[in-house]
């Protein structure tokens, strides 16, 4: 079994690479904990000036591990590890860069709204099929997405379940640069290193001013988690999740 989340620090950049190819990089509670720990360490370390999160060629992440979601539905509660990760990523004080190649589903799309710079390959696709699974948006995305790209496009993504290609994501504003697949990691890494080379206090201050007060974001993440859990307990969500599992096994 691979390490699932490989973490390395070089040139002021803490890089997290999601590595679970046999499950299309679907995220488990253990993986959420590993990323939360890496963020916490990086926030407290003077060696780290910028974060970079990436996946593997052809897949960023297929979202929450569907079998864990099913277990959460049976238990009637959403996982603490996922909620802790969302609270951690939403409160970072250092910049976050993402390199996306291929599939970005659910949290794979919603976490990008917390990134400061996103590089995507021309083959990337973004989707958030929460409603189709009988669930609701998470990661503060119900607040951040309409702010960023307007209500109508956010409605397309979250309620209609539309897939956004890389150009549509670029036009919507949550992808900064679209590049050939073979260049994604190198360009994102170069951007992260360039950010890390800047005066750190000036970067942190600018970021804090740009982001503004984030109490409403923390409250929205709590409210979304509550709604997600409530829906997860519903027969409709259980049926939708079971149908999804049956289709993919």
CSV table of C-alpha atoms in Angstrom, one decimal:
chain,number,residue,atom,x,y,z
A,1,UNK,CA,0.0,0.0,0.0
A,2,UNK,CA,1.3,3.5,-0.8
A,3,UNK,CA,1.7,6.2,1.7
A,4,UNK,CA,-1.6,7.7,0.4
A,5,UNK,CA,-0.5,11.2,1.3
A,6,UNK,CA,3.2,11.9,0.7
A,7,UNK,CA,4.5,15.1,2.4
A,8,UNK,CA,7.8,16.8,1.6
A,9,UNK,CA,9.3,20.2,2.3
A,10,UNK,CA,11.8,21.9,0.0
A,11,UNK,CA,12.6,25.6,-0.9
A,12,UNK,CA,10.0,26.9,1.6
A,13,UNK,CA,7.2,24.8,0.1
A,14,UNK,CA,5.3,22.0,1.9
A,15,UNK,CA,4.0,19.7,-0.8
A,16,UNK,CA,1.2,17.2,-0.2
A,17,UNK,CA,0.7,14.6,-2.9
A,18,UNK,CA,-2.5,12.5,-2.7
A,19,UNK,CA,-1.5,8.9,-3.8
A,20,UNK,CA,-4.2,6.3,-3.7
A,21,UNK,CA,-4.5,5.4,-7.4
A,22,UNK,CA,-6.4,2.2,-6.8
A,23,UNK,CA,-9.4,4.3,-5.6
A,24,UNK,CA,-8.9,7.3,-7.8
A,25,UNK,CA,-7.4,9.2,-4.8
A,26,UNK,CA,-10.6,9.0,-2.8
A,27,UNK,CA,-10.0,10.5,0.6
A,28,UNK,CA,-10.4,8.5,3.8
A,29,UNK,CA,-10.4,9.7,7.4
A,30,UNK,CA,-6.8,8.7,7.8
A,31,UNK,CA,-5.8,10.8,4.7
A,32,UNK,CA,-7.8,13.8,6.0
A,33,UNK,CA,-5.9,13.5,9.3
A,34,UNK,CA,-2.5,13.3,7.5
A,35,UNK,CA,-3.2,16.4,5.5
A,36,UNK,CA,-4.5,18.3,8.5
A,37,UNK,CA,-1.4,17.4,10.4
A,38,UNK,CA,0.8,18.5,7.5
A,39,UNK,CA,-1.0,21.9,7.4
A,40,UNK,CA,-0.7,22.3,11.1
A,41,UNK,CA,3.0,21.5,11.1
A,42,UNK,CA,3.6,23.9,8.1
A,43,UNK,CA,1.7,26.7,9.8
A,44,UNK,CA,3.9,26.5,12.8
A,45,UNK,CA,7.2,25.9,11.0
A,46,UNK,CA,9.5,28.7,9.9
A,47,UNK,CA,10.8,26.5,7.1
A,48,UNK,CA,7.4,26.5,5.4
A,49,UNK,CA,6.3,29.7,3.5
A,50,UNK,CA,3.7,28.2,1.1
A,51,UNK,CA,1.7,25.0,0.7
A,52,UNK,CA,1.2,22.9,-2.5
A,53,UNK,CA,-1.4,20.2,-2.8
A,54,UNK,CA,-1.5,17.9,-5.8
A,55,UNK,CA,-2.7,14.5,-7.0
A,56,UNK,CA,-1.4,12.0,-9.6
A,57,UNK,CA,-1.5,12.1,-13.4
A,58,UNK,CA,-5.1,11.9,-14.5
A,59,UNK,CA,-6.7,12.3,-11.0
A,60,UNK,CA,-6.6,14.9,-8.4
A,61,UNK,CA,-9.2,13.2,-6.1
A,62,UNK,CA,-12.5,11.5,-6.7
A,63,UNK,CA,-13.7,13.0,-3.4
A,64,UNK,CA,-14.8,11.4,-0.2
A,65,UNK,CA,-14.3,7.6,0.0
A,66,UNK,CA,-17.7,6.3,-0.9
A,67,UNK,CA,-17.5,3.3,1.4
A,68,UNK,CA,-16.7,5.6,4.3
A,69,UNK,CA,-19.7,7.9,3.4
A,70,UNK,CA,-21.9,4.8,3.4
A,71,UNK,CA,-20.6,3.9,6.9
A,72,UNK,CA,-21.3,7.4,8.0
A,73,UNK,CA,-24.8,7.0,6.7
A,74,UNK,CA,-25.2,3.8,8.6
A,75,UNK,CA,-23.8,5.5,11.8
A,76,UNK,CA,-25.8,8.7,11.2
A,77,UNK,CA,-22.9,11.1,11.5
A,78,UNK,CA,-20.3,12.7,9.2
A,79,UNK,CA,-16.6,12.0,10.0
A,80,UNK,CA,-14.8,14.3,12.5
A,81,UNK,CA,-11.6,13.9,10.4
A,82,UNK,CA,-13.2,15.5,7.3
A,83,UNK,CA,-14.7,18.4,9.3
A,84,UNK,CA,-11.3,19.0,11.1
A,85,UNK,CA,-9.6,19.1,7.7
A,86,UNK,CA,-12.1,21.6,6.3
A,87,UNK,CA,-11.7,23.9,9.4
A,88,UNK,CA,-7.9,23.6,9.0
A,89,UNK,CA,-7.8,24.4,5.3
A,90,UNK,CA,-10.2,27.3,5.8
A,91,UNK,CA,-8.1,29.0,8.5
A,92,UNK,CA,-4.6,28.7,6.9
A,93,UNK,CA,-2.5,31.9,7.3
A,94,UNK,CA,0.0,30.8,4.6
A,95,UNK,CA,-0.7,30.7,0.9
A,96,UNK,CA,-2.0,27.5,-0.7
A,97,UNK,CA,-1.4,26.4,-4.3
A,98,UNK,CA,-3.1,23.5,-6.0
A,99,UNK,CA,-2.0,21.4,-9.0
A,100,UNK,CA,-4.9,19.6,-10.6
A,101,UNK,CA,-4.7,17.1,-13.4
A,102,UNK,CA,-7.8,15.2,-14.4
A,103,UNK,CA,-10.6,14.2,-12.1
A,104,UNK,CA,-11.6,16.6,-9.3
A,105,UNK,CA,-14.8,15.5,-7.7
A,106,UNK,CA,-16.7,16.7,-4.6
A,107,UNK,CA,-14.1,17.9,-2.0
A,108,UNK,CA,-11.6,17.7,-4.9
A,109,UNK,CA,-13.4,20.7,-6.3
A,110,UNK,CA,-14.7,22.5,-3.2
A,111,UNK,CA,-11.2,22.6,-1.5
A,112,UNK,CA,-10.0,24.7,-4.5
A,113,UNK,CA,-12.2,27.6,-3.2
A,114,UNK,CA,-9.7,27.8,-0.3
A,115,UNK,CA,-6.7,27.9,-2.6
A,116,UNK,CA,-4.9,31.1,-3.5
A,117,UNK,CA,-3.6,29.9,-6.8
A,118,UNK,CA,-4.8,26.9,-8.9
A,119,UNK,CA,-3.0,25.3,-11.9
A,120,UNK,CA,-5.1,22.8,-13.9
A,121,UNK,CA,-4.4,20.7,-16.9
A,122,UNK,CA,-6.5,21.1,-20.0
A,123,UNK,CA,-8.0,17.7,-19.4
A,124,UNK,CA,-9.2,18.4,-15.9
A,125,UNK,CA,-12.9,18.1,-15.0
A,126,UNK,CA,-14.6,19.6,-11.9
A,127,UNK,CA,-17.8,18.3,-10.4
A,128,UNK,CA,-19.7,18.5,-7.1
A,129,UNK,CA,-22.4,15.8,-7.3
A,130,UNK,CA,-23.7,16.3,-3.7
A,131,UNK,CA,-27.3,16.7,-4.6
A,132,UNK,CA,-27.3,13.7,-6.9
A,133,UNK,CA,-26.1,11.7,-3.8
A,134,UNK,CA,-28.9,13.1,-1.7
A,135,UNK,CA,-26.4,15.4,0.1
A,136,UNK,CA,-25.5,19.1,0.4
A,137,UNK,CA,-22.4,21.1,-0.4
A,138,UNK,CA,-19.5,21.2,2.1
A,139,UNK,CA,-16.2,22.9,2.7
A,140,UNK,CA,-17.8,26.3,3.0
A,141,UNK,CA,-18.5,26.1,-0.7
A,142,UNK,CA,-22.1,27.2,-0.4
A,143,UNK,CA,-20.7,30.6,0.8
A,144,UNK,CA,-17.5,30.8,-1.3
A,145,UNK,CA,-18.7,29.6,-4.7
A,146,UNK,CA,-21.6,32.1,-5.2
A,147,UNK,CA,-19.3,34.9,-4.0
A,148,UNK,CA,-16.6,33.8,-6.5
A,149,UNK,CA,-18.6,32.9,-9.6
A,150,UNK,CA,-22.1,34.1,-9.0
A,151,UNK,CA,-25.3,32.3,-7.9
A,152,UNK,CA,-26.2,30.9,-11.3
A,153,UNK,CA,-22.9,29.2,-12.1
A,154,UNK,CA,-22.7,27.9,-8.5
A,155,UNK,CA,-26.2,26.5,-8.9
A,156,UNK,CA,-25.1,24.7,-12.1
A,157,UNK,CA,-22.2,23.1,-10.3
A,158,UNK,CA,-23.8,22.2,-7.0
A,159,UNK,CA,-27.5,21.6,-7.7
A,160,UNK,CA,-27.6,20.7,-11.4
A,161,UNK,CA,-24.4,18.6,-11.0
A,162,UNK,CA,-22.9,20.0,-14.2
A,163,UNK,CA,-19.3,19.1,-14.9
A,164,UNK,CA,-17.0,22.1,-15.6
A,165,UNK,CA,-14.1,21.5,-17.9
A,166,UNK,CA,-10.8,23.4,-17.3
A,167,UNK,CA,-11.7,26.4,-19.4
A,168,UNK,CA,-15.1,26.7,-17.7
A,169,UNK,CA,-13.4,26.6,-14.3
A,170,UNK,CA,-11.0,29.2,-15.5
A,171,UNK,CA,-13.8,31.5,-16.7
A,172,UNK,CA,-15.6,30.9,-13.4
A,173,UNK,CA,-12.6,32.1,-11.5
A,174,UNK,CA,-11.5,29.1,-9.4
A,175,UNK,CA,-8.6,28.1,-11.8
A,176,UNK,CA,-5.8,30.6,-12.4
A,177,UNK,CA,-4.0,28.9,-15.3
A,178,UNK,CA,-4.8,26.1,-17.7
A,179,UNK,CA,-1.7,24.2,-19.0
A,180,UNK,CA,-0.7,20.9,-20.7
A,181,UNK,CA,-1.0,17.9,-18.4
A,182,UNK,CA,2.7,17.3,-18.4
A,183,UNK,CA,3.4,20.8,-17.2
A,184,UNK,CA,0.9,21.0,-14.3
A,185,UNK,CA,3.2,20.0,-11.4
A,186,UNK,CA,6.2,22.0,-12.7
A,187,UNK,CA,4.2,25.2,-13.2
A,188,UNK,CA,2.4,24.9,-9.8
A,189,UNK,CA,5.7,24.1,-8.1
A,190,UNK,CA,7.4,27.1,-9.7
A,191,UNK,CA,4.5,29.4,-8.5
A,192,UNK,CA,4.7,28.0,-5.0
A,193,UNK,CA,8.5,28.5,-4.8
A,194,UNK,CA,8.1,32.1,-6.2
A,195,UNK,CA,5.5,32.8,-3.4
A,196,UNK,CA,7.8,31.2,-0.8
A,197,UNK,CA,10.7,33.5,-1.9
A,198,UNK,CA,8.7,36.7,-1.1
A,199,UNK,CA,8.9,38.4,2.3
A,200,UNK,CA,6.7,36.1,4.4
A,201,UNK,CA,5.2,38.7,6.7
A,202,UNK,CA,4.2,40.9,3.8
A,203,UNK,CA,2.6,37.9,2.1
A,204,UNK,CA,0.8,36.8,5.2
A,205,UNK,CA,-0.5,40.4,5.9
A,206,UNK,CA,-1.7,40.8,2.3
A,207,UNK,CA,-3.5,37.4,2.5
A,208,UNK,CA,-5.1,38.3,5.8
A,209,UNK,CA,-6.4,41.6,4.4
A,210,UNK,CA,-7.7,40.1,1.2
A,211,UNK,CA,-9.5,37.3,3.0
A,212,UNK,CA,-11.0,39.5,5.6
A,213,UNK,CA,-13.0,38.3,8.6
A,214,UNK,CA,-13.5,34.5,8.3
A,215,UNK,CA,-15.9,34.0,11.2
A,216,UNK,CA,-18.8,33.6,8.7
A,217,UNK,CA,-16.9,30.9,6.8
A,218,UNK,CA,-16.3,28.9,10.0
A,219,UNK,CA,-20.0,29.2,10.9
A,220,UNK,CA,-21.0,28.1,7.3
A,221,UNK,CA,-18.7,25.0,7.5
A,222,UNK,CA,-20.4,24.0,10.8
A,223,UNK,CA,-23.9,24.6,9.3
A,224,UNK,CA,-23.0,22.7,6.1
A,225,UNK,CA,-21.7,19.8,8.2
A,226,UNK,CA,-24.9,19.7,10.2
A,227,UNK,CA,-27.0,19.7,7.0
A,228,UNK,CA,-24.8,17.1,5.4
A,229,UNK,CA,-25.2,14.8,8.5
A,230,UNK,CA,-28.9,15.3,8.6
A,231,UNK,CA,-29.3,14.4,4.9
A,232,UNK,CA,-26.8,11.5,5.2
A,233,UNK,CA,-29.2,9.9,7.7
A,234,UNK,CA,-32.1,10.1,5.2
A,235,UNK,CA,-33.3,7.1,3.2
A,236,UNK,CA,-32.9,9.0,0.0
A,237,UNK,CA,-29.2,9.6,0.6
A,238,UNK,CA,-28.6,6.0,1.7
A,239,UNK,CA,-30.4,4.7,-1.5
A,240,UNK,CA,-28.4,7.1,-3.7
A,241,UNK,CA,-25.1,6.1,-2.0
A,242,UNK,CA,-25.9,2.4,-2.3
A,243,UNK,CA,-26.8,2.9,-6.0
A,244,UNK,CA,-23.5,4.7,-6.6
A,245,UNK,CA,-21.5,1.9,-4.8
A,246,UNK,CA,-23.3,-0.7,-6.9
A,247,UNK,CA,-22.5,1.1,-10.1
A,248,UNK,CA,-18.8,1.4,-9.3
A,249,UNK,CA,-18.2,-2.2,-8.1
